[in-house]
Amino acid sequence: MIIAVDGPAASGKGTLALRLARHYGLSHLDTGLIYRAVALRVLKAGERPGDEAAAVKAARNLDLDGLDSEELRSSAAGEAASIVAAMPAVRRAVLRLQREFAKRDGGAVLDGRDIGTVVCPDADIKLFVTASPEERARRRHEELRASGGDVSYDEVLAEINARDERDRARAVAPLKPAGDAHLLDTSDLDIEAAFRAAVAIIERHN
Ligand code: CDP
């Protein structure tokens, strides 16, 4: 079984995807980490994330090892990731990696922005996870504070809105639900409730 979980920044899709993977005994890939890794390589090479040649070079020989590094989770990496992710050549360079992961024995859960639309259009189940921008900013702000950051709620909200706008407006693989995706609004759901709602959708449709 392949489960595609898409949604905007801090919608809870990553946590949900991980829980679903554990529940069904499937492998899990957070595809945002791939774009974050590309962006970080560009930054570390002293180049700008907007430099397409540098971004494509960083994307070409990437593999899935090392995607658990803590530095990938910073706001700076997320922001730079959404810049390199808007480049069609970067997306092409990391597509096969994701499709091969999805074909693993028994299946997989992948989360991102374009899993249901581009990476796995034939996924058995597609979930599109949303929450209001304010709720998403509240969650991300709490997360950042818990890990010692001192960024304000307003800054986090502005960053989330800017990133969503860039992800939705881009010409290639924009953030949008697949026609056959099930929408899951988690604004009023905690992690456990969102997980239960997702399992109910999966049991109903699979
Ligand atoms: O965890 P969060 O939602 O903050 O971000 P992420 O999932 O790690 O993704 C970081 C950035 O990578 C996003 O803003 C997207 O621009 C890009 N991305 C993408 O274009 N396609 C994907 N399948 C996953 C992420």
Tab-separated table of C-alpha atoms and ligand atoms in Angstrom:
chain	number	residue	atom	x	y	z
A	1	MET	CA	0.000	0.000	0.000
A	2	ILE	CA	1.255	3.482	-0.882
A	3	ILE	CA	-0.104	6.390	1.178
A	4	ALA	CA	0.476	9.948	-0.093
A	5	VAL	CA	0.249	12.721	2.498
A	6	ASP	CA	0.447	16.291	1.201
A	7	GLY	CA	-0.189	19.674	2.747
A	8	PRO	CA	1.209	23.113	3.556
A	9	ALA	CA	3.946	23.995	6.057
A	10	ALA	CA	3.349	22.867	9.651
A	11	SER	CA	-0.014	21.273	8.837
A	12	GLY	CA	0.950	18.185	10.829
A	13	LYS	CA	1.445	16.014	7.739
A	14	GLY	CA	4.882	14.779	8.827
A	15	THR	CA	3.785	13.609	12.262
A	16	LEU	CA	0.686	12.043	10.765
A	17	ALA	CA	2.670	10.264	8.036
A	18	LEU	CA	5.056	8.826	10.622
A	19	ARG	CA	2.186	7.560	12.787
A	20	LEU	CA	0.485	5.974	9.774
A	21	ALA	CA	3.728	4.304	8.692
A	22	ARG	CA	4.177	2.766	12.152
A	23	HIS	CA	0.545	1.696	12.319
A	24	TYR	CA	0.598	-0.094	8.955
A	25	GLY	CA	4.205	-1.302	9.177
A	26	LEU	CA	5.353	0.762	6.164
A	27	SER	CA	8.516	2.778	5.472
A	28	HIS	CA	8.202	6.559	5.734
A	29	LEU	CA	9.847	9.307	3.686
A	30	ASP	CA	9.538	13.010	4.531
A	31	THR	CA	10.245	14.418	1.055
A	32	GLY	CA	10.614	17.962	2.416
A	33	LEU	CA	13.936	16.793	3.844
A	34	ILE	CA	15.188	16.148	0.308
A	35	TYR	CA	14.620	19.781	-0.719
A	36	ARG	CA	16.016	20.945	2.613
A	37	ALA	CA	19.157	18.839	2.009
A	38	VAL	CA	19.587	20.291	-1.488
A	39	ALA	CA	19.203	23.821	-0.100
A	40	LEU	CA	21.667	23.242	2.705
A	41	ARG	CA	24.278	21.872	0.301
A	42	VAL	CA	23.917	25.039	-1.786
A	43	LEU	CA	24.266	27.276	1.270
A	44	LYS	CA	27.285	25.319	2.508
A	45	ALA	CA	28.951	25.647	-0.890
A	46	GLY	CA	28.655	29.426	-0.370
A	47	GLU	CA	26.103	29.816	-3.178
A	48	ARG	CA	22.627	31.436	-3.158
A	49	PRO	CA	19.563	29.114	-3.107
A	50	GLY	CA	18.297	31.041	-6.149
A	51	ASP	CA	21.371	29.982	-8.165
A	52	GLU	CA	19.856	27.292	-10.380
A	53	ALA	CA	23.118	25.714	-11.549
A	54	ALA	CA	24.301	25.309	-7.953
A	55	ALA	CA	20.938	23.873	-6.863
A	56	VAL	CA	20.788	21.360	-9.710
A	57	LYS	CA	24.351	20.256	-8.995
A	58	ALA	CA	23.440	19.734	-5.319
A	59	ALA	CA	20.311	17.770	-6.287
A	60	ARG	CA	21.976	15.462	-8.840
A	61	ASN	CA	24.055	13.249	-6.582
A	62	LEU	CA	21.857	13.340	-3.503
A	63	ASP	CA	20.903	10.135	-1.738
A	64	LEU	CA	18.595	9.430	1.171
A	65	ASP	CA	21.389	8.882	3.720
A	66	GLY	CA	21.898	11.721	6.162
A	67	LEU	CA	18.351	13.055	5.910
A	68	ASP	CA	17.970	12.747	9.679
A	69	SER	CA	20.415	15.570	10.395
A	70	GLU	CA	19.034	18.142	12.862
A	71	GLU	CA	20.301	21.126	10.857
A	72	LEU	CA	17.850	20.304	8.060
A	73	ARG	CA	15.012	21.325	10.366
A	74	SER	CA	15.967	24.993	10.752
A	75	SER	CA	13.725	27.789	9.406
A	76	ALA	CA	16.574	28.922	7.163
A	77	ALA	CA	16.754	25.477	5.540
A	78	GLY	CA	12.946	25.451	5.081
A	79	GLU	CA	12.945	28.878	3.495
A	80	ALA	CA	15.850	28.040	1.149
A	81	ALA	CA	14.193	24.669	0.384
A	82	SER	CA	11.098	26.364	-0.991
A	83	ILE	CA	13.344	28.402	-3.330
A	84	VAL	CA	15.222	25.411	-4.806
A	85	ALA	CA	11.969	23.376	-4.884
A	86	ALA	CA	10.456	25.842	-7.358
A	87	MET	CA	13.068	24.881	-9.982
A	88	PRO	CA	11.832	22.210	-12.431
A	89	ALA	CA	15.350	20.810	-12.983
A	90	VAL	CA	15.811	20.313	-9.234
A	91	ARG	CA	12.469	18.516	-8.979
A	92	ARG	CA	13.356	16.294	-11.930
A	93	ALA	CA	16.688	15.408	-10.341
A	94	VAL	CA	15.089	14.106	-7.126
A	95	LEU	CA	11.993	12.451	-8.592
A	96	ARG	CA	13.446	8.975	-9.182
A	97	LEU	CA	14.777	8.808	-5.613
A	98	GLN	CA	11.253	9.308	-4.293
A	99	ARG	CA	9.595	6.883	-6.708
A	100	GLU	CA	12.101	4.165	-5.899
A	101	PHE	CA	11.404	4.637	-2.204
A	102	ALA	CA	7.653	4.336	-2.834
A	103	LYS	CA	8.173	1.007	-4.616
A	104	ARG	CA	9.747	-0.645	-1.567
A	105	ASP	CA	8.410	-4.034	-0.544
A	106	GLY	CA	5.071	-3.715	1.158
A	107	GLY	CA	4.696	-0.046	0.279
A	108	ALA	CA	5.432	3.258	1.925
A	109	VAL	CA	4.077	6.501	3.289
A	110	LEU	CA	5.497	9.633	1.645
A	111	ASP	CA	4.702	13.158	2.768
A	112	GLY	CA	5.295	16.413	0.934
A	113	ARG	CA	3.580	18.810	-1.450
A	114	ASP	CA	3.244	16.855	-4.708
A	115	ILE	CA	3.144	13.197	-3.681
A	116	GLY	CA	-0.474	12.655	-4.763
A	117	THR	CA	-0.171	14.808	-7.879
A	118	VAL	CA	3.312	14.007	-9.276
A	119	VAL	CA	5.447	11.527	-7.331
A	120	CYS	CA	2.807	8.823	-6.723
A	121	PRO	CA	-0.275	9.657	-8.808
A	122	ASP	CA	-1.366	6.008	-8.396
A	123	ALA	CA	-1.112	5.964	-4.597
A	124	ASP	CA	-3.750	3.791	-2.923
A	125	ILE	CA	-4.735	6.584	-0.567
A	126	LYS	CA	-4.119	10.328	-0.851
A	127	LEU	CA	-4.575	12.639	2.107
A	128	PHE	CA	-4.338	16.418	1.888
A	129	VAL	CA	-3.758	17.763	5.385
A	130	THR	CA	-4.599	21.393	6.135
A	131	ALA	CA	-5.013	23.722	9.106
A	132	SER	CA	-5.515	27.480	9.306
A	133	PRO	CA	-2.339	29.573	8.870
A	134	GLU	CA	-2.749	30.878	12.454
A	135	GLU	CA	-2.948	27.379	13.923
A	136	ARG	CA	0.001	26.206	11.845
A	137	ALA	CA	2.046	29.233	12.975
A	138	ARG	CA	1.101	28.521	16.597
A	139	ARG	CA	2.325	24.923	16.300
A	140	ARG	CA	5.558	25.823	14.504
A	141	HIS	CA	6.215	28.647	17.003
A	142	GLU	CA	5.792	26.240	19.913
A	143	GLU	CA	8.111	23.720	18.238
A	144	LEU	CA	10.794	26.367	17.662
A	145	ARG	CA	10.529	27.656	21.220
A	146	ALA	CA	10.809	24.146	22.626
A	147	SER	CA	14.074	23.715	20.730
A	148	GLY	CA	15.460	26.984	22.116
A	149	GLY	CA	14.614	29.449	19.319
A	150	ASP	CA	13.438	32.971	20.261
A	151	VAL	CA	11.559	33.912	17.097
A	152	SER	CA	8.189	35.703	17.553
A	153	TYR	CA	4.782	34.275	16.611
A	154	ASP	CA	4.300	37.084	14.061
A	155	GLU	CA	7.577	36.253	12.346
A	156	VAL	CA	6.645	32.575	12.153
A	157	LEU	CA	3.208	33.427	10.707
A	158	ALA	CA	4.793	35.710	8.088
A	159	GLU	CA	7.304	33.007	7.148
A	160	ILE	CA	4.581	30.355	6.820
A	161	ASN	CA	2.429	32.625	4.661
A	162	ALA	CA	5.370	33.509	2.409
A	163	ARG	CA	6.342	29.861	1.989
A	164	ASP	CA	2.746	28.742	1.252
A	165	GLU	CA	2.417	31.496	-1.319
A	166	ARG	CA	5.642	30.433	-3.062
A	167	ASP	CA	4.652	26.731	-2.948
A	168	ARG	CA	1.159	27.426	-4.351
A	169	ALA	CA	2.169	29.902	-7.019
A	170	ARG	CA	5.037	27.978	-8.622
A	171	ALA	CA	4.504	26.664	-12.130
A	172	VAL	CA	5.814	23.164	-11.490
A	173	ALA	CA	4.232	20.752	-8.981
A	174	PRO	CA	2.403	23.478	-7.040
A	175	LEU	CA	0.915	22.743	-3.635
A	176	LYS	CA	-2.631	21.605	-4.354
A	177	PRO	CA	-4.786	18.584	-3.518
A	178	ALA	CA	-4.953	15.810	-6.129
A	179	GLY	CA	-8.439	15.439	-7.591
A	180	ASP	CA	-8.880	12.161	-5.693
A	181	ALA	CA	-7.332	13.317	-2.374
A	182	HIS	CA	-9.223	13.211	0.914
A	183	LEU	CA	-9.065	16.542	2.739
A	184	LEU	CA	-8.241	16.443	6.432
A	185	ASP	CA	-8.483	19.748	8.296
A	186	THR	CA	-6.548	19.420	11.563
A	187	SER	CA	-7.197	22.971	12.873
A	188	ASP	CA	-9.266	21.559	15.745
A	189	LEU	CA	-7.622	18.135	15.995
A	190	ASP	CA	-4.677	17.093	18.144
A	191	ILE	CA	-2.194	14.513	16.843
A	192	GLU	CA	-4.146	11.546	18.177
A	193	ALA	CA	-7.467	12.786	16.751
A	194	ALA	CA	-5.887	13.534	13.371
A	195	PHE	CA	-4.363	10.045	13.320
A	196	ARG	CA	-7.724	8.435	14.120
A	197	ALA	CA	-9.466	10.509	11.433
A	198	ALA	CA	-6.836	9.463	8.864
A	199	VAL	CA	-7.143	5.772	9.759
A	200	ALA	CA	-10.932	6.042	9.432
A	201	ILE	CA	-10.523	7.506	5.911
A	202	ILE	CA	-8.037	4.783	4.950
A	203	GLU	CA	-10.221	1.947	6.279
A	204	ARG	CA	-13.227	3.376	4.477
A	205	HIS	CA	-11.544	3.749	1.103
A	206	ASN	CA	-9.036	0.954	0.873
B	1	CDP	O1	7.903	20.733	7.453
B	1	CDP	P1	7.488	21.894	6.620
B	1	CDP	O2	6.097	21.776	6.146
B	1	CDP	O3	7.815	23.218	7.223
B	1	CDP	O4	8.384	21.904	5.314
B	1	CDP	P2	8.918	20.680	4.483
B	1	CDP	O5	7.837	19.679	4.251
B	1	CDP	O6	10.189	20.206	5.098
B	1	CDP	O7	9.232	21.349	3.043
B	1	CDP	C1	10.146	22.406	2.888
B	1	CDP	C2	9.926	22.990	1.494
B	1	CDP	O8	10.267	21.994	0.499
B	1	CDP	C3	8.486	23.371	1.167
B	1	CDP	O9	8.172	24.697	1.510
B	1	CDP	C4	8.372	23.121	-0.334
B	1	CDP	O10	8.734	24.259	-1.075
B	1	CDP	C5	9.395	22.059	-0.617
B	1	CDP	N1	8.786	20.738	-0.884
B	1	CDP	C6	8.309	20.495	-2.165
B	1	CDP	O11	8.338	21.369	-3.006
B	1	CDP	N2	7.822	19.272	-2.503
B	1	CDP	C7	7.762	18.288	-1.600
B	1	CDP	N3	7.284	17.093	-1.958
B	1	CDP	C8	8.207	18.526	-0.275
B	1	CDP	C9	8.704	19.773	0.061
